[in-house]
Amino acid sequence: QQQVKQSPQSLIVQKGGISIINCAYENTAFDYFPWYQQFPGKGPALLIAIRPDVSEKKEGRFTISFNKSAKQFSLHIMDSQPGDSATYFCAASGDGNKLVFGAGTILRVKS
Amino acid sequence: KAGVTQTPRYLIKTRGQQVTLSCSPISGHRSVSWYQQTPGQGLQFLFEYFSETQRNKGNFPGRFSGRQFSNSRSEMNVSTLELGDSALYLCASSSWTADRGEQYFGPGTRLTVT
């Protein structure tokens, strides 16, 4: 049973544009929502994370928006660059360090 | 600090064999979690170890097991390998204290079962 639904599966954005990836969850016990970036042949790298007591968190060009009532959260990548081309995973945790991952979004930034 | 290291990076095994994968966490991190990544099932949690004790377990058969040593290094073992066990096995470490810890992943071990 997929507990975290991620969309879109793939995304093509022009250089300088905004990339938006969305995730929805069902389990209200989740209280920690990280995003990971993965390049081919590498392990996932923690990008940014949010907890449900805030609605937005920004780190550089990356912003998480969180809507607790809708049980949704999203990643915005501003001024997208070709080097941002990677697979992005949202995740959620509510049981220790057990992360439940979304299916992933393959982002391609065209130069 | 050095990152999470995993050995070996690549492994080819035959059905029915068993395999042991190793993970060294970031220095000072006491929690080690293991994940399986496949194109079909994505990233799935296997288990977590903290202070040499399994603290959490995912929905995998008993053929998958793990352990953690006093220096926080961890190993996972898969017995009676099946073709479907071919995957990237990822280890993540966390400086777990009283709150949810940020997890940092290693590069993974690519296991191919033939």
Tab-separated table of C-alpha atoms in Angstrom:
chain	number	residue	atom	x	y	z
A	1	GLN	CA	0.000	0.000	0.000
A	2	GLN	CA	1.499	3.259	-1.143
A	3	GLN	CA	1.216	5.723	1.692
A	4	VAL	CA	2.916	8.637	-0.056
A	5	LYS	CA	1.771	9.539	-3.563
A	6	GLN	CA	4.145	11.614	-5.651
A	7	SER	CA	3.500	13.449	-8.892
A	8	PRO	CA	4.415	13.955	-11.633
A	9	GLN	CA	6.468	10.902	-12.582
A	10	SER	CA	8.626	13.030	-14.830
A	11	LEU	CA	9.069	16.721	-15.440
A	12	ILE	CA	10.850	18.800	-18.064
A	13	VAL	CA	11.610	22.409	-17.190
A	14	GLN	CA	13.486	25.109	-19.023
A	15	LYS	CA	16.623	26.518	-17.433
A	16	GLY	CA	15.664	29.343	-15.100
A	17	GLY	CA	12.138	28.034	-14.639
A	18	ILE	CA	10.369	26.714	-11.543
A	19	SER	CA	10.152	22.971	-10.938
A	20	ILE	CA	7.237	21.836	-8.787
A	21	ILE	CA	6.819	18.325	-7.398
A	22	ASN	CA	3.848	17.346	-5.292
A	23	CYS	CA	3.250	14.690	-2.660
A	24	ALA	CA	0.203	13.581	-0.717
A	25	TYR	CA	0.054	11.340	2.297
A	26	GLU	CA	-2.632	9.439	4.141
A	27	ASN	CA	-1.163	8.594	7.517
A	28	THR	CA	-1.833	11.445	9.963
A	29	ALA	CA	0.854	10.032	12.262
A	30	PHE	CA	3.540	11.257	9.861
A	31	ASP	CA	5.381	14.185	11.404
A	32	TYR	CA	8.561	14.573	9.384
A	33	PHE	CA	8.722	15.167	5.646
A	34	PRO	CA	12.122	15.172	3.900
A	35	TRP	CA	12.976	15.501	0.239
A	36	TYR	CA	15.849	13.614	-1.318
A	37	GLN	CA	17.750	14.120	-4.565
A	38	GLN	CA	19.341	11.178	-6.298
A	39	PHE	CA	21.770	11.173	-9.203
A	40	PRO	CA	22.440	8.020	-11.246
A	41	GLY	CA	24.803	5.679	-9.445
A	42	LYS	CA	24.526	7.570	-6.177
A	43	GLY	CA	22.547	7.225	-2.988
A	44	PRO	CA	19.759	9.694	-2.181
A	45	ALA	CA	20.994	12.979	-0.711
A	46	LEU	CA	18.926	14.882	1.839
A	47	LEU	CA	17.831	18.157	0.314
A	48	ILE	CA	15.443	19.787	2.732
A	49	ALA	CA	12.924	18.664	5.337
A	50	ILE	CA	9.911	20.083	7.121
A	51	ARG	CA	7.805	19.304	10.160
A	52	PRO	CA	4.052	19.966	10.289
A	53	ASP	CA	4.302	22.913	12.687
A	54	VAL	CA	5.430	25.177	9.807
A	55	SER	CA	3.794	25.766	6.442
A	56	GLU	CA	6.892	26.646	4.461
A	57	LYS	CA	10.631	26.203	4.640
A	58	LYS	CA	13.174	27.683	2.277
A	59	GLU	CA	16.808	26.783	1.762
A	60	GLY	CA	18.490	28.551	-1.106
A	61	ARG	CA	16.587	27.775	-4.308
A	62	PHE	CA	14.607	24.955	-2.665
A	63	THR	CA	11.300	25.534	-0.861
A	64	ILE	CA	8.931	23.076	0.784
A	65	SER	CA	5.292	24.085	1.094
A	66	PHE	CA	3.232	22.084	3.569
A	67	ASN	CA	-0.571	21.911	3.863
A	68	LYS	CA	-1.474	19.891	6.931
A	69	SER	CA	-5.235	19.990	6.442
A	70	ALA	CA	-4.928	18.727	2.865
A	71	LYS	CA	-2.178	16.274	3.811
A	72	GLN	CA	-0.049	17.539	0.959
A	73	PHE	CA	3.429	18.933	0.585
A	74	SER	CA	5.444	20.106	-2.365
A	75	LEU	CA	8.961	20.957	-3.433
A	76	HIS	CA	9.638	24.075	-5.460
A	77	ILE	CA	12.987	24.517	-7.188
A	78	MET	CA	13.431	28.123	-8.243
A	79	ASP	CA	15.730	29.152	-11.091
A	80	SER	CA	16.125	25.503	-12.116
A	81	GLN	CA	19.543	24.606	-13.537
A	82	PRO	CA	20.731	21.695	-15.697
A	83	GLY	CA	22.687	20.462	-12.668
A	84	ASP	CA	19.359	19.983	-10.892
A	85	SER	CA	18.483	17.199	-13.337
A	86	ALA	CA	18.023	14.184	-11.080
A	87	THR	CA	15.365	12.017	-9.481
A	88	TYR	CA	13.581	13.583	-6.532
A	89	PHE	CA	11.871	11.628	-3.791
A	90	CYS	CA	9.532	12.883	-1.139
A	91	ALA	CA	9.288	10.865	2.042
A	92	ALA	CA	7.447	10.808	5.324
A	93	SER	CA	8.185	9.449	8.751
A	94	GLY	CA	6.120	8.927	11.850
A	95	ASP	CA	7.606	5.768	13.250
A	96	GLY	CA	11.151	6.323	14.368
A	97	ASN	CA	13.541	6.583	11.470
A	98	LYS	CA	11.383	4.514	9.114
A	99	LEU	CA	10.964	6.563	5.962
A	100	VAL	CA	8.108	5.910	3.556
A	101	PHE	CA	9.071	7.165	0.121
A	102	GLY	CA	7.104	8.417	-2.830
A	103	ALA	CA	7.696	6.795	-6.199
A	104	GLY	CA	10.051	9.533	-7.392
A	105	THR	CA	10.048	12.271	-10.026
A	106	ILE	CA	12.609	12.381	-12.805
A	107	LEU	CA	13.455	16.025	-13.417
A	108	ARG	CA	15.168	17.202	-16.558
A	109	VAL	CA	16.185	20.821	-16.869
A	110	LYS	CA	16.764	21.876	-20.462
A	111	SER	CA	19.492	24.402	-21.111
B	1	LYS	CA	33.187	14.105	8.408
B	2	ALA	CA	33.346	11.126	6.136
B	3	GLY	CA	30.017	10.023	4.763
B	4	VAL	CA	28.275	6.689	4.981
B	5	THR	CA	30.340	3.964	3.352
B	6	GLN	CA	29.053	0.696	1.982
B	7	THR	CA	30.949	-2.349	0.824
B	8	PRO	CA	31.050	-3.943	-1.591
B	9	ARG	CA	29.696	-1.527	-4.188
B	10	TYR	CA	28.775	-4.257	-6.653
B	11	LEU	CA	28.010	-7.899	-6.174
B	12	ILE	CA	26.875	-10.740	-8.421
B	13	LYS	CA	25.413	-13.839	-6.814
B	14	THR	CA	23.572	-16.945	-7.938
B	15	ARG	CA	20.087	-17.962	-6.859
B	16	GLY	CA	20.131	-19.894	-3.613
B	17	GLN	CA	23.326	-18.321	-2.331
B	18	GLN	CA	23.531	-15.931	0.570
B	19	VAL	CA	25.126	-12.486	0.746
B	20	THR	CA	26.361	-10.102	3.415
B	21	LEU	CA	26.512	-6.361	2.879
B	22	SER	CA	28.343	-3.935	5.131
B	23	CYS	CA	27.684	-0.354	6.169
B	24	SER	CA	29.800	2.085	8.167
B	25	PRO	CA	27.774	5.070	9.421
B	26	ILE	CA	28.902	8.636	9.780
B	27	SER	CA	31.095	9.001	12.840
B	28	GLY	CA	28.925	9.586	15.903
B	29	HIS	CA	25.753	8.281	14.293
B	30	ARG	CA	24.209	5.442	16.241
B	31	SER	CA	21.204	4.621	14.075
B	32	VAL	CA	21.573	2.639	10.875
B	33	SER	CA	18.679	1.882	8.545
B	34	TRP	CA	18.612	-0.280	5.444
B	35	TYR	CA	16.506	0.245	2.333
B	36	GLN	CA	15.986	-1.693	-0.868
B	37	GLN	CA	15.612	0.240	-4.105
B	38	THR	CA	14.170	-1.368	-7.235
B	39	PRO	CA	12.613	0.127	-10.379
B	40	GLY	CA	9.316	-1.599	-9.650
B	41	GLN	CA	8.895	-1.112	-5.912
B	42	GLY	CA	10.947	2.024	-5.377
B	43	LEU	CA	12.595	2.659	-2.042
B	44	GLN	CA	11.433	0.323	0.695
B	45	PHE	CA	12.458	0.228	4.339
B	46	LEU	CA	14.049	-3.007	5.494
B	47	PHE	CA	15.020	-2.412	9.118
B	48	GLU	CA	16.679	-0.023	11.543
B	49	TYR	CA	19.288	-0.712	14.178
B	50	PHE	CA	20.154	1.455	17.140
B	51	SER	CA	22.662	0.537	19.830
B	52	GLU	CA	22.960	-2.995	18.450
B	53	THR	CA	19.188	-3.588	18.691
B	54	GLN	CA	16.708	-3.830	15.870
B	55	ARG	CA	14.285	-1.022	16.535
B	56	ASN	CA	12.031	-1.254	13.512
B	57	LYS	CA	11.368	-3.681	10.698
B	58	GLY	CA	9.728	-3.413	7.300
B	59	ASN	CA	7.623	-5.953	5.434
B	60	PHE	CA	10.304	-8.243	4.118
B	61	PRO	CA	10.622	-12.016	4.551
B	62	GLY	CA	12.828	-13.527	7.222
B	63	ARG	CA	15.517	-14.194	4.618
B	64	PHE	CA	16.510	-10.588	5.164
B	65	SER	CA	18.304	-10.015	8.429
B	66	GLY	CA	20.748	-7.585	9.905
B	67	ARG	CA	22.848	-6.750	12.875
B	68	GLN	CA	24.759	-3.864	14.343
B	69	PHE	CA	28.063	-3.911	16.133
B	70	SER	CA	29.202	-1.907	19.143
B	71	ASN	CA	30.990	0.581	16.859
B	72	SER	CA	27.627	1.190	15.071
B	73	ARG	CA	28.758	-0.546	11.889
B	74	SER	CA	26.003	-2.683	10.457
B	75	GLU	CA	25.656	-5.687	8.204
B	76	MET	CA	22.654	-7.071	6.412
B	77	ASN	CA	22.350	-10.615	5.214
B	78	VAL	CA	20.097	-12.116	2.590
B	79	SER	CA	19.860	-15.889	2.531
B	80	THR	CA	18.566	-18.152	-0.224
B	81	LEU	CA	18.780	-15.426	-2.815
B	82	GLU	CA	15.995	-15.056	-5.372
B	83	LEU	CA	16.089	-13.267	-8.713
B	84	GLY	CA	13.749	-10.647	-7.262
B	85	ASP	CA	16.366	-9.697	-4.666
B	86	SER	CA	18.359	-7.934	-7.379
B	87	ALA	CA	18.352	-4.339	-6.235
B	88	LEU	CA	20.336	-1.421	-4.909
B	89	TYR	CA	20.685	-1.825	-1.157
B	90	LEU	CA	21.090	1.457	0.644
B	91	CYS	CA	22.227	2.149	4.139
B	92	ALA	CA	21.380	5.368	5.951
B	93	SER	CA	22.722	6.667	9.220
B	94	SER	CA	21.201	9.113	11.645
B	95	SER	CA	22.271	10.846	14.814
B	96	TRP	CA	19.099	9.751	16.506
B	97	THR	CA	18.498	11.325	19.871
B	98	ALA	CA	15.061	12.026	21.205
B	99	ASP	CA	13.586	13.327	17.981
B	100	ARG	CA	13.351	12.236	14.384
B	101	GLY	CA	16.864	12.173	12.991
B	102	GLU	CA	17.946	13.346	9.573
B	103	GLN	CA	19.100	10.345	7.599
B	104	TYR	CA	22.133	10.338	5.340
B	105	PHE	CA	22.482	7.657	2.715
B	106	GLY	CA	25.512	5.818	1.454
B	107	PRO	CA	26.141	5.086	-2.240
B	108	GLY	CA	24.557	1.655	-2.008
B	109	THR	CA	25.511	-1.883	-2.935
B	110	ARG	CA	24.250	-3.036	-6.315
B	111	LEU	CA	23.293	-6.702	-5.971
B	112	THR	CA	22.602	-8.757	-9.055
B	113	VAL	CA	21.186	-12.256	-8.631
B	114	THR	CA	21.513	-14.572	-11.637
